[in-house]
PDB file of C-alpha atoms in Angstrom:
ATOM      1  CA  MET A   1       0.000   0.000   0.000  1.00  0.00           C
ATOM      2  CA  LEU A   2       1.311   3.438  -0.901  1.00  0.00           C
ATOM      3  CA  PRO A   3       1.973   5.719   2.092  1.00  0.00           C
ATOM      4  CA  PHE A   4      -0.583   8.312   1.089  1.00  0.00           C
ATOM      5  CA  ALA A   5      -3.739   9.573   2.805  1.00  0.00           C
ATOM      6  CA  ARG A   6      -6.800   7.513   2.053  1.00  0.00           C
ATOM      7  CA  ILE A   7      -8.617   8.661  -1.067  1.00  0.00           C
ATOM      8  CA  SER A   8     -12.362   9.128  -0.945  1.00  0.00           C
ATOM      9  CA  GLN A   9     -14.593   6.747  -2.831  1.00  0.00           C
ATOM     10  CA  TYR A  10     -16.479   9.851  -3.974  1.00  0.00           C
ATOM     11  CA  GLY A  11     -13.570  11.157  -6.060  1.00  0.00           C
ATOM     12  CA  ASN A  12      -9.888  11.904  -5.996  1.00  0.00           C
ATOM     13  CA  THR A  13     -10.151  14.104  -2.929  1.00  0.00           C
ATOM     14  CA  VAL A  14      -8.397  13.584   0.371  1.00  0.00           C
ATOM     15  CA  LEU A  15     -11.121  13.586   2.992  1.00  0.00           C
ATOM     16  CA  PRO A  16     -10.818  16.264   5.683  1.00  0.00           C
ATOM     17  CA  SER A  17      -9.718  15.217   9.130  1.00  0.00           C
ATOM     18  CA  ILE A  18     -11.963  15.735  12.159  1.00  0.00           C
ATOM     19  CA  THR A  19      -9.639  17.013  14.907  1.00  0.00           C
ATOM     20  CA  GLY A  20     -12.175  17.590  17.670  1.00  0.00           C
ATOM     21  CA  VAL A  21     -12.756  21.343  17.674  1.00  0.00           C
ATOM     22  CA  PHE A  22     -16.125  21.980  19.367  1.00  0.00           C
ATOM     23  CA  THR A  23     -18.012  25.185  18.560  1.00  0.00           C
ATOM     24  CA  SER A  24     -21.343  26.048  20.188  1.00  0.00           C
ATOM     25  CA  VAL A  25     -23.522  27.275  17.323  1.00  0.00           C
ATOM     26  CA  ASN A  26     -27.070  27.388  18.731  1.00  0.00           C
ATOM     27  CA  THR A  27     -28.850  27.185  22.107  1.00  0.00           C
ATOM     28  CA  SER A  28     -32.475  27.948  21.164  1.00  0.00           C
ATOM     29  CA  GLY A  29     -33.892  24.430  20.953  1.00  0.00           C
ATOM     30  CA  GLY A  30     -34.695  23.766  24.609  1.00  0.00           C
ATOM     31  CA  THR A  31     -32.906  21.307  26.891  1.00  0.00           C
ATOM     32  CA  ARG A  32     -33.601  17.663  26.107  1.00  0.00           C
ATOM     33  CA  TYR A  33     -32.109  14.197  25.864  1.00  0.00           C
ATOM     34  CA  SER A  34     -33.374  10.792  24.724  1.00  0.00           C
ATOM     35  CA  PHE A  35     -34.998  12.347  21.655  1.00  0.00           C
ATOM     36  CA  GLY A  36     -35.572  10.980  18.185  1.00  0.00           C
ATOM     37  CA  ASN A  37     -33.113  12.332  15.638  1.00  0.00           C
ATOM     38  CA  ALA A  38     -32.863  12.373  11.863  1.00  0.00           C
ATOM     39  CA  TYR A  39     -30.946  14.181   9.144  1.00  0.00           C
ATOM     40  CA  ASP A  40     -31.643  14.825   5.481  1.00  0.00           C
ATOM     41  CA  SER A  41     -29.200  14.723   2.599  1.00  0.00           C
ATOM     42  CA  GLY A  42     -28.679  18.462   2.676  1.00  0.00           C
ATOM     43  CA  THR A  43     -28.418  20.699   5.722  1.00  0.00           C
ATOM     44  CA  LYS A  44     -31.350  19.835   7.998  1.00  0.00           C
ATOM     45  CA  LEU A  45     -31.066  18.109  11.390  1.00  0.00           C
ATOM     46  CA  TYR A  46     -34.291  17.090  13.170  1.00  0.00           C
ATOM     47  CA  ALA A  47     -35.029  16.444  16.863  1.00  0.00           C
ATOM     48  CA  PHE A  48     -38.376  15.001  17.969  1.00  0.00           C
ATOM     49  CA  ASP A  49     -39.663  15.089  21.566  1.00  0.00           C
ATOM     50  CA  GLY A  50     -37.281  13.838  24.279  1.00  0.00           C
ATOM     51  CA  TYR A  51     -37.093  14.059  28.063  1.00  0.00           C
ATOM     52  CA  ASN A  52     -36.258  16.784  30.554  1.00  0.00           C
ATOM     53  CA  GLY A  53     -37.959  15.858  33.803  1.00  0.00           C
ATOM     54  CA  ALA A  54     -41.033  14.837  31.784  1.00  0.00           C
ATOM     55  CA  ASN A  55     -41.845  13.656  28.288  1.00  0.00           C
ATOM     56  CA  MET A  56     -41.641  16.506  25.799  1.00  0.00           C
ATOM     57  CA  ASN A  57     -43.978  17.437  22.966  1.00  0.00           C
ATOM     58  CA  SER A  58     -41.594  19.256  20.656  1.00  0.00           C
ATOM     59  CA  PHE A  59     -40.321  18.905  17.100  1.00  0.00           C
ATOM     60  CA  VAL A  60     -37.558  21.170  15.779  1.00  0.00           C
ATOM     61  CA  VAL A  61     -35.262  21.382  12.778  1.00  0.00           C
ATOM     62  CA  TYR A  62     -31.824  22.968  12.737  1.00  0.00           C
ATOM     63  CA  ASP A  63     -30.477  24.268   9.422  1.00  0.00           C
ATOM     64  CA  THR A  64     -26.694  24.026   9.416  1.00  0.00           C
ATOM     65  CA  SER A  65     -26.408  26.436   6.479  1.00  0.00           C
ATOM     66  CA  THR A  66     -28.252  29.311   8.179  1.00  0.00           C
ATOM     67  CA  ASN A  67     -27.786  28.442  11.885  1.00  0.00           C
ATOM     68  CA  VAL A  68     -31.551  28.805  12.317  1.00  0.00           C
ATOM     69  CA  LEU A  69     -33.663  26.481  14.485  1.00  0.00           C
ATOM     70  CA  THR A  70     -37.369  26.238  13.588  1.00  0.00           C
ATOM     71  CA  THR A  71     -40.254  24.698  15.544  1.00  0.00           C
ATOM     72  CA  LEU A  72     -42.356  22.255  13.526  1.00  0.00           C
ATOM     73  CA  SER A  73     -45.716  20.586  14.069  1.00  0.00           C
ATOM     74  CA  THR A  74     -46.110  17.558  16.334  1.00  0.00           C
ATOM     75  CA  GLY A  75     -49.645  16.988  15.072  1.00  0.00           C
ATOM     76  CA  SER A  76     -51.737  14.945  17.492  1.00  0.00           C
ATOM     77  CA  ILE A  77     -48.826  12.735  18.558  1.00  0.00           C
ATOM     78  CA  ALA A  78     -48.612  12.206  22.323  1.00  0.00           C
ATOM     79  CA  ALA A  79     -45.535  13.467  24.168  1.00  0.00           C
ATOM     80  CA  ARG A  80     -42.838  10.817  24.425  1.00  0.00           C
ATOM     81  CA  HIS A  81     -39.143  10.150  24.665  1.00  0.00           C
ATOM     82  CA  ALA A  82     -36.741   7.793  22.893  1.00  0.00           C
ATOM     83  CA  PRO A  83     -38.559   7.137  19.600  1.00  0.00           C
ATOM     84  CA  GLY A  84     -36.686   6.032  16.483  1.00  0.00           C
ATOM     85  CA  LEU A  85     -36.566   8.678  13.753  1.00  0.00           C
ATOM     86  CA  VAL A  86     -35.239   8.573  10.178  1.00  0.00           C
ATOM     87  CA  TYR A  87     -35.394  10.792   7.083  1.00  0.00           C
ATOM     88  CA  TYR A  88     -36.006   9.354   3.632  1.00  0.00           C
ATOM     89  CA  ASN A  89     -37.263  10.920   0.388  1.00  0.00           C
ATOM     90  CA  ASN A  90     -38.674  14.136   1.896  1.00  0.00           C
ATOM     91  CA  LYS A  91     -40.436  12.274   4.687  1.00  0.00           C
ATOM     92  CA  ILE A  92     -39.556  11.481   8.285  1.00  0.00           C
ATOM     93  CA  TYR A  93     -40.562   8.128   9.751  1.00  0.00           C
ATOM     94  CA  MET A  94     -41.033   7.766  13.496  1.00  0.00           C
ATOM     95  CA  PHE A  95     -41.394   4.481  15.377  1.00  0.00           C
ATOM     96  CA  GLY A  96     -42.124   3.736  19.013  1.00  0.00           C
ATOM     97  CA  GLY A  97     -41.026   5.763  21.983  1.00  0.00           C
ATOM     98  CA  TYR A  98     -42.163   5.864  25.604  1.00  0.00           C
ATOM     99  CA  THR A  99     -45.329   7.712  26.598  1.00  0.00           C
ATOM    100  CA  SER A 100     -46.655   6.117  29.793  1.00  0.00           C
ATOM    101  CA  ALA A 101     -45.339   2.833  28.391  1.00  0.00           C
ATOM    102  CA  ALA A 102     -43.395   1.684  25.365  1.00  0.00           C
ATOM    103  CA  THR A 103     -45.393   1.936  22.134  1.00  0.00           C
ATOM    104  CA  ASN A 104     -45.231   0.655  18.562  1.00  0.00           C
ATOM    105  CA  ASP A 105     -46.744   3.816  17.111  1.00  0.00           C
ATOM    106  CA  PHE A 106     -45.694   4.391  13.524  1.00  0.00           C
ATOM    107  CA  TYR A 107     -46.019   7.900  12.071  1.00  0.00           C
ATOM    108  CA  VAL A 108     -44.888   9.584   8.859  1.00  0.00           C
ATOM    109  CA  TYR A 109     -44.095  13.290   8.589  1.00  0.00           C
ATOM    110  CA  ASP A 110     -44.334  15.088   5.241  1.00  0.00           C
ATOM    111  CA  VAL A 111     -41.608  17.729   5.150  1.00  0.00           C
ATOM    112  CA  SER A 112     -43.298  19.723   2.373  1.00  0.00           C
ATOM    113  CA  THR A 113     -46.620  20.110   4.239  1.00  0.00           C
ATOM    114  CA  ASN A 114     -45.427  20.016   7.886  1.00  0.00           C
ATOM    115  CA  THR A 115     -47.989  17.326   8.724  1.00  0.00           C
ATOM    116  CA  TRP A 116     -47.909  13.968  10.508  1.00  0.00           C
ATOM    117  CA  THR A 117     -49.962  10.907   9.508  1.00  0.00           C
ATOM    118  CA  ALA A 118     -50.383   7.702  11.494  1.00  0.00           C
ATOM    119  CA  ASN A 119     -49.418   4.660   9.421  1.00  0.00           C
ATOM    120  CA  THR A 120     -51.836   1.970  10.570  1.00  0.00           C
ATOM    121  CA  THR A 121     -51.593  -0.306   7.539  1.00  0.00           C
ATOM    122  CA  SER A 122     -47.952  -1.461   7.459  1.00  0.00           C
ATOM    123  CA  THR A 123     -47.526  -5.229   7.574  1.00  0.00           C
ATOM    124  CA  ASN A 124     -45.459  -7.229  10.099  1.00  0.00           C
ATOM    125  CA  LYS A 125     -44.984  -4.155  12.284  1.00  0.00           C
ATOM    126  CA  PRO A 126     -42.515  -4.597  15.185  1.00  0.00           C
ATOM    127  CA  SER A 127     -43.687  -4.749  18.777  1.00  0.00           C
ATOM    128  CA  ALA A 128     -43.568  -1.833  21.226  1.00  0.00           C
ATOM    129  CA  ARG A 129     -40.100  -0.425  21.963  1.00  0.00           C
ATOM    130  CA  HIS A 130     -38.174   2.683  22.917  1.00  0.00           C
ATOM    131  CA  HIS A 131     -34.513   3.731  22.666  1.00  0.00           C
ATOM    132  CA  CYS A 132     -34.596   2.143  19.222  1.00  0.00           C
ATOM    133  CA  ARG A 133     -32.435   3.414  16.355  1.00  0.00           C
ATOM    134  CA  PHE A 134     -33.726   4.080  12.844  1.00  0.00           C
ATOM    135  CA  ARG A 135     -31.515   4.709   9.768  1.00  0.00           C
ATOM    136  CA  ALA A 136     -31.827   4.587   5.953  1.00  0.00           C
ATOM    137  CA  THR A 137     -29.411   3.122   3.426  1.00  0.00           C
ATOM    138  CA  ASP A 138     -28.799   4.489  -0.050  1.00  0.00           C
ATOM    139  CA  ALA A 139     -30.945   1.667  -1.451  1.00  0.00           C
ATOM    140  CA  GLY A 140     -34.023   3.246   0.136  1.00  0.00           C
ATOM    141  CA  ILE A 141     -34.578   0.613   2.830  1.00  0.00           C
ATOM    142  CA  LEU A 142     -35.082   1.765   6.436  1.00  0.00           C
ATOM    143  CA  TYR A 143     -33.622  -0.222   9.353  1.00  0.00           C
ATOM    144  CA  LEU A 144     -34.893  -0.247  12.942  1.00  0.00           C
ATOM    145  CA  TRP A 145     -32.559  -1.739  15.553  1.00  0.00           C
ATOM    146  CA  GLY A 146     -32.633  -2.432  19.248  1.00  0.00           C
ATOM    147  CA  SER A 147     -34.720  -1.219  22.138  1.00  0.00           C
ATOM    148  CA  ASP A 148     -34.427  -1.142  25.878  1.00  0.00           C
ATOM    149  CA  ASN A 149     -32.616  -4.511  26.341  1.00  0.00           C
ATOM    150  CA  GLY A 150     -33.346  -5.568  22.752  1.00  0.00           C
ATOM    151  CA  ASN A 151     -31.242  -6.810  19.841  1.00  0.00           C
ATOM    152  CA  GLN A 152     -33.899  -7.141  17.134  1.00  0.00           C
ATOM    153  CA  LEU A 153     -33.344  -5.726  13.651  1.00  0.00           C
ATOM    154  CA  TYR A 154     -36.137  -4.942  11.206  1.00  0.00           C
ATOM    155  CA  SER A 155     -36.160  -3.518   7.708  1.00  0.00           C
ATOM    156  CA  TYR A 156     -38.974  -1.374   6.373  1.00  0.00           C
ATOM    157  CA  ASN A 157     -39.616  -0.840   2.681  1.00  0.00           C
ATOM    158  CA  PRO A 158     -41.556   2.401   2.070  1.00  0.00           C
ATOM    159  CA  SER A 159     -42.555   1.289  -1.439  1.00  0.00           C
ATOM    160  CA  THR A 160     -44.326  -1.840  -0.156  1.00  0.00           C
ATOM    161  CA  ASN A 161     -45.224  -0.559   3.344  1.00  0.00           C
ATOM    162  CA  ALA A 162     -43.884  -3.829   4.742  1.00  0.00           C
ATOM    163  CA  TRP A 163     -41.598  -4.708   7.652  1.00  0.00           C
ATOM    164  CA  THR A 164     -39.265  -7.717   7.661  1.00  0.00           C
ATOM    165  CA  ALA A 165     -37.701  -9.273  10.759  1.00  0.00           C
ATOM    166  CA  LEU A 166     -33.954  -9.811  10.223  1.00  0.00           C
ATOM    167  CA  ALA A 167     -31.241 -11.556  12.227  1.00  0.00           C
ATOM    168  CA  GLY A 168     -30.783 -10.077  15.697  1.00  0.00           C
ATOM    169  CA  SER A 169     -27.448  -8.547  16.679  1.00  0.00           C
ATOM    170  CA  PRO A 170     -24.953 -10.542  18.807  1.00  0.00           C
ATOM    171  CA  ALA A 171     -25.302  -8.030  21.661  1.00  0.00           C
ATOM    172  CA  SER A 172     -28.252  -5.894  22.778  1.00  0.00           C
ATOM    173  CA  ASN A 173     -28.756  -2.182  22.912  1.00  0.00           C
ATOM    174  CA  VAL A 174     -29.988  -0.789  26.221  1.00  0.00           C
ATOM    175  CA  VAL A 175     -30.060   3.014  26.282  1.00  0.00           C
ATOM    176  CA  SER A 176     -26.740   4.466  25.166  1.00  0.00           C
ATOM    177  CA  GLY A 177     -26.132   2.297  22.119  1.00  0.00           C
ATOM    178  CA  ASP A 178     -26.535   3.665  18.621  1.00  0.00           C
ATOM    179  CA  MET A 179     -26.611   2.826  14.916  1.00  0.00           C
ATOM    180  CA  CYS A 180     -25.066   4.578  11.923  1.00  0.00           C
ATOM    181  CA  THR A 181     -24.594   3.676   8.280  1.00  0.00           C
ATOM    182  CA  ASP A 182     -22.117   4.228   5.477  1.00  0.00           C
ATOM    183  CA  GLY A 183     -25.063   4.090   3.091  1.00  0.00           C
ATOM    184  CA  VAL A 184     -24.605   0.383   2.422  1.00  0.00           C
ATOM    185  CA  ASP A 185     -24.159  -1.464   5.733  1.00  0.00           C
ATOM    186  CA  LEU A 186     -25.070  -0.774   9.368  1.00  0.00           C
ATOM    187  CA  TYR A 187     -22.819  -0.224  12.392  1.00  0.00           C
ATOM    188  CA  CYS A 188     -24.184  -0.579  15.913  1.00  0.00           C
ATOM    189  CA  SER A 189     -22.723   0.054  19.343  1.00  0.00           C
ATOM    190  CA  THR A 190     -24.070  -1.393  22.560  1.00  0.00           C
ATOM    191  CA  SER A 191     -24.212   0.102  26.023  1.00  0.00           C
ATOM    192  CA  THR A 192     -23.511  -3.139  27.869  1.00  0.00           C
ATOM    193  CA  ASN A 193     -20.255  -4.630  26.611  1.00  0.00           C
ATOM    194  CA  THR A 194     -18.565  -2.061  24.321  1.00  0.00           C
ATOM    195  CA  ALA A 195     -19.090  -4.077  21.140  1.00  0.00           C
ATOM    196  CA  LEU A 196     -19.058  -2.379  17.733  1.00  0.00           C
ATOM    197  CA  MET A 197     -21.033  -4.613  15.402  1.00  0.00           C
ATOM    198  CA  LYS A 198     -21.516  -4.570  11.650  1.00  0.00           C
ATOM    199  CA  TYR A 199     -24.586  -5.776   9.793  1.00  0.00           C
ATOM    200  CA  THR A 200     -23.688  -6.623   6.202  1.00  0.00           C
ATOM    201  CA  VAL A 201     -26.864  -5.981   4.244  1.00  0.00           C
ATOM    202  CA  SER A 202     -25.912  -8.075   1.202  1.00  0.00           C
ATOM    203  CA  THR A 203     -25.480 -11.246   3.282  1.00  0.00           C
ATOM    204  CA  GLY A 204     -27.868 -10.516   6.144  1.00  0.00           C
ATOM    205  CA  THR A 205     -25.182 -11.345   8.712  1.00  0.00           C
ATOM    206  CA  TRP A 206     -23.657  -9.716  11.776  1.00  0.00           C
ATOM    207  CA  SER A 207     -20.025  -9.528  12.810  1.00  0.00           C
ATOM    208  CA  THR A 208     -18.327  -7.948  15.809  1.00  0.00           C
ATOM    209  CA  ILE A 209     -15.527  -5.751  14.517  1.00  0.00           C
ATOM    210  CA  SER A 210     -14.293  -4.238  17.779  1.00  0.00           C
ATOM    211  CA  MET A 211     -14.406  -5.056  21.487  1.00  0.00           C
ATOM    212  CA  ASN A 212     -12.170  -2.232  22.707  1.00  0.00           C
ATOM    213  CA  SER A 213     -12.643  -1.595  26.403  1.00  0.00           C
ATOM    214  CA  GLY A 214     -14.512   1.516  27.453  1.00  0.00           C
ATOM    215  CA  VAL A 215     -15.696   2.743  24.038  1.00  0.00           C
ATOM    216  CA  TYR A 216     -19.432   2.869  23.307  1.00  0.00           C
ATOM    217  CA  GLY A 217     -22.139   5.425  22.728  1.00  0.00           C
ATOM    218  CA  ARG A 218     -23.698   7.566  20.024  1.00  0.00           C
ATOM    219  CA  LEU A 219     -22.112   7.106  16.596  1.00  0.00           C
ATOM    220  CA  VAL A 220     -21.596   9.160  13.463  1.00  0.00           C
ATOM    221  CA  TYR A 221     -20.122   7.881  10.192  1.00  0.00           C
ATOM    222  CA  ILE A 222     -18.137  10.493   8.289  1.00  0.00           C
ATOM    223  CA  ASN A 223     -15.124  10.395   5.978  1.00  0.00           C
ATOM    224  CA  ASN A 224     -14.651   6.607   6.103  1.00  0.00           C
ATOM    225  CA  ALA A 225     -14.511   6.565   9.908  1.00  0.00           C
ATOM    226  CA  ILE A 226     -16.866   6.325  12.886  1.00  0.00           C
ATOM    227  CA  TYR A 227     -16.729   8.796  15.771  1.00  0.00           C
ATOM    228  CA  THR A 228     -18.126   8.649  19.281  1.00  0.00           C
ATOM    229  CA  ILE A 229     -17.764  10.609  22.532  1.00  0.00           C
ATOM    230  CA  LEU A 230     -17.348   9.077  25.964  1.00  0.00           C
ATOM    231  CA  ASN A 231     -16.082  10.523  29.243  1.00  0.00           C
ATOM    232  CA  SER A 232     -14.920  13.781  27.628  1.00  0.00           C
ATOM    233  CA  ILE A 233     -12.931  11.962  24.922  1.00  0.00           C
ATOM    234  CA  LEU A 234     -13.595  12.011  21.179  1.00  0.00           C
ATOM    235  CA  TYR A 235     -12.825   8.579  19.708  1.00  0.00           C
ATOM    236  CA  LYS A 236     -12.390   7.546  16.092  1.00  0.00           C
ATOM    237  CA  PHE A 237     -12.809   4.035  14.746  1.00  0.00           C
ATOM    238  CA  VAL A 238     -10.219   3.276  12.054  1.00  0.00           C
ATOM    239  CA  PHE A 239     -11.428   0.621   9.629  1.00  0.00           C
ATOM    240  CA  ASP A 240      -7.956  -0.221   8.297  1.00  0.00           C
ATOM    241  CA  THR A 241      -6.879  -1.465  11.729  1.00  0.00           C
ATOM    242  CA  ASN A 242     -10.285  -2.201  13.332  1.00  0.00           C
ATOM    243  CA  THR A 243      -9.308  -0.130  16.345  1.00  0.00           C
ATOM    244  CA  TRP A 244     -10.512   2.924  18.266  1.00  0.00           C
ATOM    245  CA  VAL A 245      -8.073   5.798  18.700  1.00  0.00           C
ATOM    246  CA  GLN A 246      -8.350   8.906  20.843  1.00  0.00           C
ATOM    247  CA  VAL A 247      -8.732  12.053  18.743  1.00  0.00           C
ATOM    248  CA  LYS A 248      -9.024  14.610  21.522  1.00  0.00           C
ATOM    249  CA  THR A 249      -9.515  14.712  25.286  1.00  0.00           C
ATOM    250  CA  GLY A 250     -11.092  17.390  27.451  1.00  0.00           C
ATOM    251  CA  ILE A 251     -14.114  17.964  25.222  1.00  0.00           C
ATOM    252  CA  PRO A 252     -17.781  18.212  26.362  1.00  0.00           C
ATOM    253  CA  ASN A 253     -18.891  14.895  27.862  1.00  0.00           C
ATOM    254  CA  LEU A 254     -21.925  14.379  25.636  1.00  0.00           C
ATOM    255  CA  ASN A 255     -22.736  10.820  26.630  1.00  0.00           C
ATOM    256  CA  SER A 256     -26.389  11.218  25.665  1.00  0.00           C
ATOM    257  CA  GLY A 257     -25.947  13.523  22.695  1.00  0.00           C
ATOM    258  CA  ALA A 258     -27.175  12.722  19.201  1.00  0.00           C
ATOM    259  CA  PHE A 259     -24.403  13.013  16.670  1.00  0.00           C
ATOM    260  CA  LEU A 260     -25.773  13.921  13.289  1.00  0.00           C
ATOM    261  CA  THR A 261     -24.137  14.531   9.951  1.00  0.00           C
ATOM    262  CA  ASN A 262     -25.864  15.538   6.777  1.00  0.00           C
ATOM    263  CA  THR A 263     -23.596  13.583   4.386  1.00  0.00           C
ATOM    264  CA  LYS A 264     -21.182  10.662   4.585  1.00  0.00           C
ATOM    265  CA  THR A 265     -18.382  13.073   3.749  1.00  0.00           C
ATOM    266  CA  GLY A 266     -17.750  16.597   4.931  1.00  0.00           C
ATOM    267  CA  SER A 267     -15.672  18.860   7.104  1.00  0.00           C
ATOM    268  CA  ALA A 268     -17.883  18.686  10.216  1.00  0.00           C
ATOM    269  CA  PHE A 269     -20.584  16.849  12.103  1.00  0.00           C
ATOM    270  CA  TYR A 270     -23.024  18.090  14.730  1.00  0.00           C
ATOM    271  CA  SER A 271     -24.156  17.161  18.221  1.00  0.00           C
ATOM    272  CA  LEU A 272     -27.685  18.205  19.153  1.00  0.00           C
ATOM    273  CA  PHE A 273     -28.696  18.745  22.774  1.00  0.00           C
ATOM    274  CA  GLY A 274     -28.348  15.577  24.896  1.00  0.00           C
ATOM    275  CA  SER A 275     -26.733  15.724  28.312  1.00  0.00           C
ATOM    276  CA  ILE A 276     -23.361  16.844  29.560  1.00  0.00           C
ATOM    277  CA  GLY A 277     -22.229  14.948  32.622  1.00  0.00           C
ATOM    278  CA  GLY A 278     -25.810  13.832  33.249  1.00  0.00           C
ATOM    279  CA  THR A 279     -27.392  17.295  32.946  1.00  0.00           C
ATOM    280  CA  ALA A 280     -29.654  18.061  29.983  1.00  0.00           C
ATOM    281  CA  THR A 281     -28.317  20.721  27.637  1.00  0.00           C
ATOM    282  CA  ASN A 282     -29.726  22.979  24.924  1.00  0.00           C
ATOM    283  CA  ILE A 283     -26.424  23.329  23.077  1.00  0.00           C
ATOM    284  CA  ILE A 284     -25.880  22.420  19.439  1.00  0.00           C
ATOM    285  CA  TYR A 285     -22.196  21.836  18.752  1.00  0.00           C
ATOM    286  CA  LYS A 286     -20.408  21.848  15.435  1.00  0.00           C
ATOM    287  CA  ILE A 287     -17.446  19.471  15.540  1.00  0.00           C
ATOM    288  CA  THR A 288     -14.617  19.970  13.039  1.00  0.00           C
TER     289      THR A 288
END
């Protein structure tokens, strides 16, 4: 292998390095953690409901290009925390969450009309769950993983309105685990045994690609790497060596933050709200 920086699969461009510079860019969204989060393919980052002493009834979008946060409609949806949220094709899909109990509510939000609709006709719908993770691949299939003490994985096809139960992950998510995607496959972290697991979509199989001690939490995939934050340290997962490395120490301890990026490549990602050292925050950080 030539001793040059890795070249992006998107062209002959050296991908920018994330060095761990945190910049507070917005504080107008209200303190919250355990909220549903989604991002579009442009500049919009979405946060739905959450918890701050009680279940919230709040839906906001942050535009990274204008630094403006806008309140959106929650329709008739009951206040909740920890639903799964995902953006696909100008719609946002929301599953589950905790109201007075875990639910298997399934709603669809139309971005163009700012309206929510309950989807009551999907087939093989998963059971009630919260703290589940929801992400979309480039093929247009949505994946729902985990729950409180769950390891189940489901796919949802918007074109057929059908769910499919897939192989469960080797380890379970509890609360602090997360799922991200490179657009093709899925990567999941647990909050019980520090496993980083990969679900290979083409084969329908799981593999554990890292068991490094002490590294777990919310994930973001950007520039052919995965990043997470734990105990005031920004970590990076390097695929070439299948290892986690420390990028920077002494940064905000956003254990319950939601790390969102609007593309698989870029010069920054964002952390919305969450908690710092166990205290809910209203800060949106840009991380470069």
